[in-house]
XYZ file of N, CA and C in Angstrom:
390
model
N -6.229 5.918 -29.334
C -6.044 5.471 -27.956
C -7.292 4.688 -27.537
N -7.073 3.528 -26.986
C -8.164 2.685 -26.527
C -8.491 3.066 -25.082
N -9.567 3.829 -24.903
C -9.930 4.334 -23.580
C -10.236 3.203 -22.601
N -10.866 2.150 -23.087
C -11.162 1.016 -22.211
C -9.870 0.381 -21.692
N -8.880 0.237 -22.560
C -7.585 -0.321 -22.145
C -6.914 0.584 -21.114
N -7.040 1.887 -21.287
C -6.467 2.836 -20.324
C -7.130 2.658 -18.961
N -8.451 2.547 -18.934
C -9.172 2.364 -17.668
C -8.762 1.056 -17.006
N -8.648 -0.005 -17.787
C -8.201 -1.297 -17.243
C -6.802 -1.158 -16.640
N -5.915 -0.454 -17.326
C -4.549 -0.260 -16.819
C -4.531 0.544 -15.525
N -5.397 1.532 -15.414
C -5.485 2.316 -14.179
C -5.897 1.407 -13.025
N -6.880 0.560 -13.259
C -7.336 -0.377 -12.223
C -6.225 -1.361 -11.867
N -5.555 -1.901 -12.870
C -4.465 -2.850 -12.622
C -3.321 -2.178 -11.870
N -3.011 -0.939 -12.223
C -1.969 -0.173 -11.529
C -2.297 -0.108 -10.033
N -3.566 0.165 -9.720
C -4.002 0.240 -8.320
C -3.911 -1.126 -7.641
N -4.302 -2.180 -8.347
C -4.230 -3.530 -7.776
C -2.778 -3.894 -7.477
N -1.883 -3.574 -8.403
C -0.456 -3.829 -8.170
C -0.003 -3.088 -6.916
N -0.416 -1.836 -6.776
C -0.049 -1.053 -5.594
C -0.600 -1.651 -4.312
N -1.857 -2.097 -4.354
C -2.467 -2.704 -3.169
C -1.713 -3.964 -2.752
N -1.297 -4.759 -3.723
C -0.524 -5.966 -3.416
C 0.900 -5.625 -2.989
N 1.543 -4.728 -3.729
C 2.939 -4.345 -3.488
C 3.137 -3.829 -2.064
N 2.212 -2.975 -1.618
C 2.337 -2.348 -0.304
C 1.561 -3.093 0.782
N 1.081 -4.292 0.467
C 0.365 -5.098 1.457
C 1.366 -5.808 2.366
N 0.905 -6.248 3.553
C 1.796 -6.978 4.466
C 2.361 -8.265 3.867
N 1.662 -8.870 2.906
C 2.160 -10.130 2.348
C 3.311 -9.919 1.367
N 3.503 -8.684 0.895
C 4.645 -8.407 0.022
C 5.596 -7.423 0.708
N 5.533 -6.145 0.357
C 6.530 -5.189 0.847
C 5.989 -4.164 1.843
N 4.742 -4.317 2.258
C 4.127 -3.350 3.169
C 4.874 -3.179 4.476
N 5.289 -4.283 5.067
C 6.006 -4.198 6.348
C 7.364 -3.522 6.163
N 8.108 -3.933 5.159
C 9.423 -3.327 4.896
C 9.272 -1.847 4.566
N 8.218 -1.498 3.830
C 7.981 -0.105 3.450
C 7.665 0.743 4.678
N 6.756 0.248 5.532
C 6.404 1.023 6.729
C 7.605 1.158 7.658
N 8.419 0.118 7.770
C 9.638 0.204 8.585
C 10.614 1.220 8.002
N 10.726 1.260 6.682
C 11.647 2.213 6.051
C 11.195 3.656 6.276
N 9.901 3.830 6.511
C 9.360 5.159 6.812
C 9.392 5.464 8.307
N 9.752 4.454 9.110
C 9.777 4.628 10.554
C 8.382 4.714 11.156
N 7.424 4.008 10.551
C 6.038 4.058 11.013
C 5.495 2.653 11.201
N 4.441 2.560 12.000
C 3.713 1.309 12.143
C 2.765 1.177 10.958
N 2.498 -0.049 10.514
C 1.566 -0.224 9.393
C 0.197 0.418 9.646
N -0.234 0.439 10.911
C -1.529 1.032 11.250
C -1.558 2.534 10.969
N -0.410 3.185 11.081
C -0.328 4.623 10.822
C -0.496 4.941 9.340
N -0.313 3.958 8.498
C -0.359 4.171 7.055
C -1.659 3.661 6.449
N -2.699 3.622 7.262
C -3.988 3.133 6.794
C -4.583 4.019 5.717
N -5.737 3.618 5.208
C -6.377 4.364 4.125
C -6.671 5.815 4.508
N -6.409 6.703 3.594
C -6.659 8.126 3.765
C -7.260 8.623 2.455
N -8.430 9.239 2.506
C -9.139 9.630 1.286
C -8.331 10.611 0.443
N -7.641 11.539 1.095
C -6.841 12.517 0.352
C -5.702 11.819 -0.393
N -5.042 10.883 0.269
C -3.966 10.137 -0.379
C -4.511 9.253 -1.498
N -5.651 8.624 -1.255
C -6.243 7.748 -2.271
C -6.622 8.542 -3.520
N -7.235 9.700 -3.336
C -7.615 10.526 -4.486
C -6.388 11.082 -5.205
N -5.378 11.471 -4.442
C -4.136 11.956 -5.047
C -3.445 10.876 -5.855
N -3.435 9.665 -5.307
C -2.835 8.536 -6.012
C -3.624 8.203 -7.273
N -4.947 8.241 -7.175
C -5.777 7.990 -8.355
C -5.479 9.022 -9.442
N -5.391 10.280 -9.064
C -5.114 11.357 -10.017
C -3.769 11.148 -10.712
N -2.729 10.850 -9.939
C -1.408 10.666 -10.547
C -1.356 9.402 -11.407
N -2.057 8.360 -10.989
C -2.099 7.128 -11.779
C -2.792 7.370 -13.119
N -3.878 8.124 -13.102
C -4.580 8.455 -14.347
C -3.638 9.186 -15.297
N -2.906 10.159 -14.781
C -1.970 10.912 -15.619
C -0.885 9.994 -16.168
N -0.291 9.164 -15.296
C 0.778 8.265 -15.741
C 0.316 7.352 -16.875
N -0.845 6.742 -16.710
C -1.324 5.789 -17.714
C -1.719 6.505 -19.005
N -2.357 7.665 -18.898
C -2.697 8.416 -20.114
C -1.443 8.863 -20.867
N -0.427 9.306 -20.148
C 0.824 9.712 -20.806
C 1.467 8.512 -21.496
N 1.486 7.377 -20.830
C 2.034 6.162 -21.432
C 1.261 5.794 -22.703
N -0.069 5.840 -22.637
C -0.883 5.533 -23.819
C -0.627 6.544 -24.935
N -0.469 7.800 -24.584
C -0.193 8.846 -25.570
C 1.146 8.592 -26.264
N 2.159 8.234 -25.487
C 3.478 7.949 -26.067
C 3.398 6.747 -27.007
N 2.679 5.715 -26.593
C 2.522 4.549 -27.471
C 1.778 4.923 -28.751
N 0.790 5.804 -28.634
C 0.099 6.286 -29.842
C 1.050 7.051 -30.751
N 1.910 7.871 -30.166
C 2.878 8.626 -30.968
C 3.837 7.698 -31.707
N 4.260 6.650 -31.017
C 5.167 5.683 -31.638
C 4.445 4.948 -32.765
N 3.190 4.610 -32.523
C 2.384 3.976 -33.556
C 2.639 2.499 -33.749
N 3.400 1.888 -32.880
C 3.671 0.455 -32.960
C 3.004 -0.209 -31.769
N 2.148 -1.158 -32.041
C 1.404 -1.788 -30.964
C 1.734 -3.270 -30.892
N 2.502 -3.622 -29.924
C 2.714 -5.025 -29.604
C 3.184 -5.127 -28.162
N 3.155 -6.340 -27.685
C 3.460 -6.627 -26.297
C 4.845 -6.135 -25.892
N 5.858 -6.458 -26.657
C 7.232 -6.119 -26.298
C 7.479 -4.614 -26.324
N 7.017 -3.933 -27.365
C 7.224 -2.484 -27.455
C 6.516 -1.787 -26.295
N 5.284 -2.179 -26.014
C 4.546 -1.585 -24.899
C 5.271 -1.778 -23.584
N 5.724 -3.015 -23.339
C 6.464 -3.305 -22.110
C 7.733 -2.460 -22.024
N 8.495 -2.409 -23.111
C 9.759 -1.662 -23.102
C 9.550 -0.164 -22.913
N 8.516 0.391 -23.523
C 8.241 1.821 -23.338
C 7.877 2.088 -21.876
N 7.041 1.245 -21.285
C 6.717 1.391 -19.862
C 7.950 1.274 -18.986
N 8.813 0.315 -19.301
C 10.049 0.121 -18.543
C 10.984 1.322 -18.675
N 11.133 1.819 -19.894
C 12.019 2.970 -20.126
C 11.505 4.209 -19.393
N 10.202 4.432 -19.425
C 9.643 5.566 -18.682
C 9.885 5.369 -17.186
N 9.665 4.162 -16.705
C 9.882 3.884 -15.288
C 11.317 4.104 -14.858
N 12.243 3.559 -15.614
C 13.661 3.696 -15.263
C 14.165 5.102 -15.569
N 13.801 5.611 -16.732
C 14.340 6.896 -17.177
C 13.783 8.104 -16.463
N 12.546 8.012 -15.996
C 11.940 9.175 -15.360
C 11.597 8.949 -13.892
N 10.952 7.840 -13.571
C 10.559 7.610 -12.180
C 11.781 7.420 -11.295
N 12.649 6.488 -11.660
C 13.818 6.213 -10.817
C 14.722 7.431 -10.726
N 14.993 8.067 -11.846
C 15.909 9.216 -11.800
C 15.313 10.373 -11.011
N 14.017 10.609 -11.157
C 13.380 11.690 -10.409
C 13.320 11.362 -8.921
N 12.937 10.130 -8.587
C 12.879 9.734 -7.176
C 14.256 9.728 -6.523
N 15.287 9.483 -7.304
C 16.641 9.468 -6.747
C 17.051 10.840 -6.218
N 16.510 11.901 -6.817
C 16.771 13.244 -6.284
C 16.340 13.348 -4.825
N 15.214 12.700 -4.487
C 14.733 12.735 -3.106
C 15.721 12.069 -2.154
N 16.391 11.034 -2.620
C 17.410 10.361 -1.805
C 18.635 11.252 -1.663
N 19.075 11.805 -2.778
C 20.320 12.575 -2.786
C 20.204 13.926 -2.092
N 19.072 14.598 -2.259
C 18.973 15.967 -1.766
C 18.019 16.164 -0.593
N 17.090 15.236 -0.391
C 16.117 15.404 0.680
C 16.262 14.363 1.781
N 17.220 13.462 1.616
C 17.475 12.466 2.651
C 16.460 11.338 2.714
N 15.732 11.098 1.631
C 14.778 9.992 1.616
C 15.532 8.684 1.824
N 14.954 7.818 2.608
C 15.531 6.512 2.900
C 15.700 5.722 1.597
N 16.873 5.110 1.402
C 17.153 4.380 0.165
C 16.235 3.172 0.004
N 15.914 2.514 1.104
C 15.011 1.365 1.047
C 13.615 1.805 0.586
N 13.160 2.942 1.091
C 11.871 3.491 0.661
C 11.907 3.804 -0.828
N 12.997 4.393 -1.276
C 13.184 4.720 -2.691
C 13.071 3.469 -3.561
N 13.743 2.395 -3.168
C 13.725 1.150 -3.944
C 12.306 0.588 -4.009
N 11.618 0.562 -2.873
C 10.257 0.014 -2.836
C 9.306 0.880 -3.665
N 9.339 2.188 -3.451
C 8.449 3.102 -4.184
C 8.713 3.066 -5.686
N 9.960 3.211 -6.064
C 10.310 3.249 -7.487
C 10.052 1.907 -8.157
N 10.355 0.824 -7.450
C 10.109 -0.509 -7.999
C 8.646 -0.724 -8.339
N 7.773 -0.223 -7.477
C 6.329 -0.320 -7.729
C 5.957 0.377 -9.033
N 6.421 1.599 -9.210
C 6.059 2.350 -10.413
C 6.671 1.747 -11.678
N 7.903 1.277 -11.587
C 8.533 0.654 -12.759
C 7.757 -0.601 -13.157
N 7.406 -1.425 -12.185
C 6.633 -2.636 -12.475
C 5.265 -2.288 -13.058
N 4.553 -1.363 -12.411
C 3.200 -1.015 -12.860
C 3.213 -0.358 -14.242
N 4.181 0.501 -14.501
C 4.287 1.122 -15.826
C 4.632 0.087 -16.894
N 5.509 -0.855 -16.561
C 5.883 -1.899 -17.521
C 4.688 -2.777 -17.871
N 3.936 -3.176 -16.857
C 2.751 -4.006 -17.099
C 1.682 -3.213 -17.849
N 1.499 -1.952 -17.482
C 0.539 -1.102 -18.199
C 0.947 -0.951 -19.659
N 2.226 -0.752 -19.904
C 2.716 -0.642 -21.277
C 2.474 -1.911 -22.066
N 2.704 -3.040 -21.430
C 2.457 -4.334 -22.059
C 0.988 -4.453 -22.469
N 0.094 -4.128 -21.535
C -1.346 -4.218 -21.816
C -1.744 -3.243 -22.921
N -1.299 -2.003 -22.802
C -1.638 -1.003 -23.822
C -1.044 -1.369 -25.180
N 0.138 -1.959 -25.160
C 0.799 -2.326 -26.405
C 0.051 -3.370 -27.208
N -0.621 -4.273 -26.515
C -1.355 -5.314 -27.243
C -2.842 -5.000 -27.380
N -3.318 -3.967 -26.675
C -4.752 -3.709 -26.643
C -5.122 -2.384 -27.313
N -4.258 -1.847 -28.102
C -4.550 -0.570 -28.748
C -5.221 -0.721 -30.102
N -5.338 -1.936 -30.566
C -5.916 -2.140 -31.904
C -7.409 -1.932 -31.919
């Protein structure tokens, strides 16, 4: 496992999130889907640390799976990230919609972020594990 590549992916995952949830992309739609003003969703240290912790786990698990597969290339990395995103993130988040009443628009925005970030992380890890 290339630890430097994992750290880069963690940073990129955060950058994708910062852009994804920014007002110039989906931040306004996301805050509206939550029924909140964008100002109410400002930076919170507890949320930031929690997000960092979960991102570290996600990227390390992705790197571990790619190591188990033992094939390192751009397409395989991307596909593994995509499969994890669709197979686990979307299906798990869908439970929140079905059983907890989570807004479907929020689900699409949240899950889309993780699927994109995992796919890009997989792509990077797939070509940078050598």
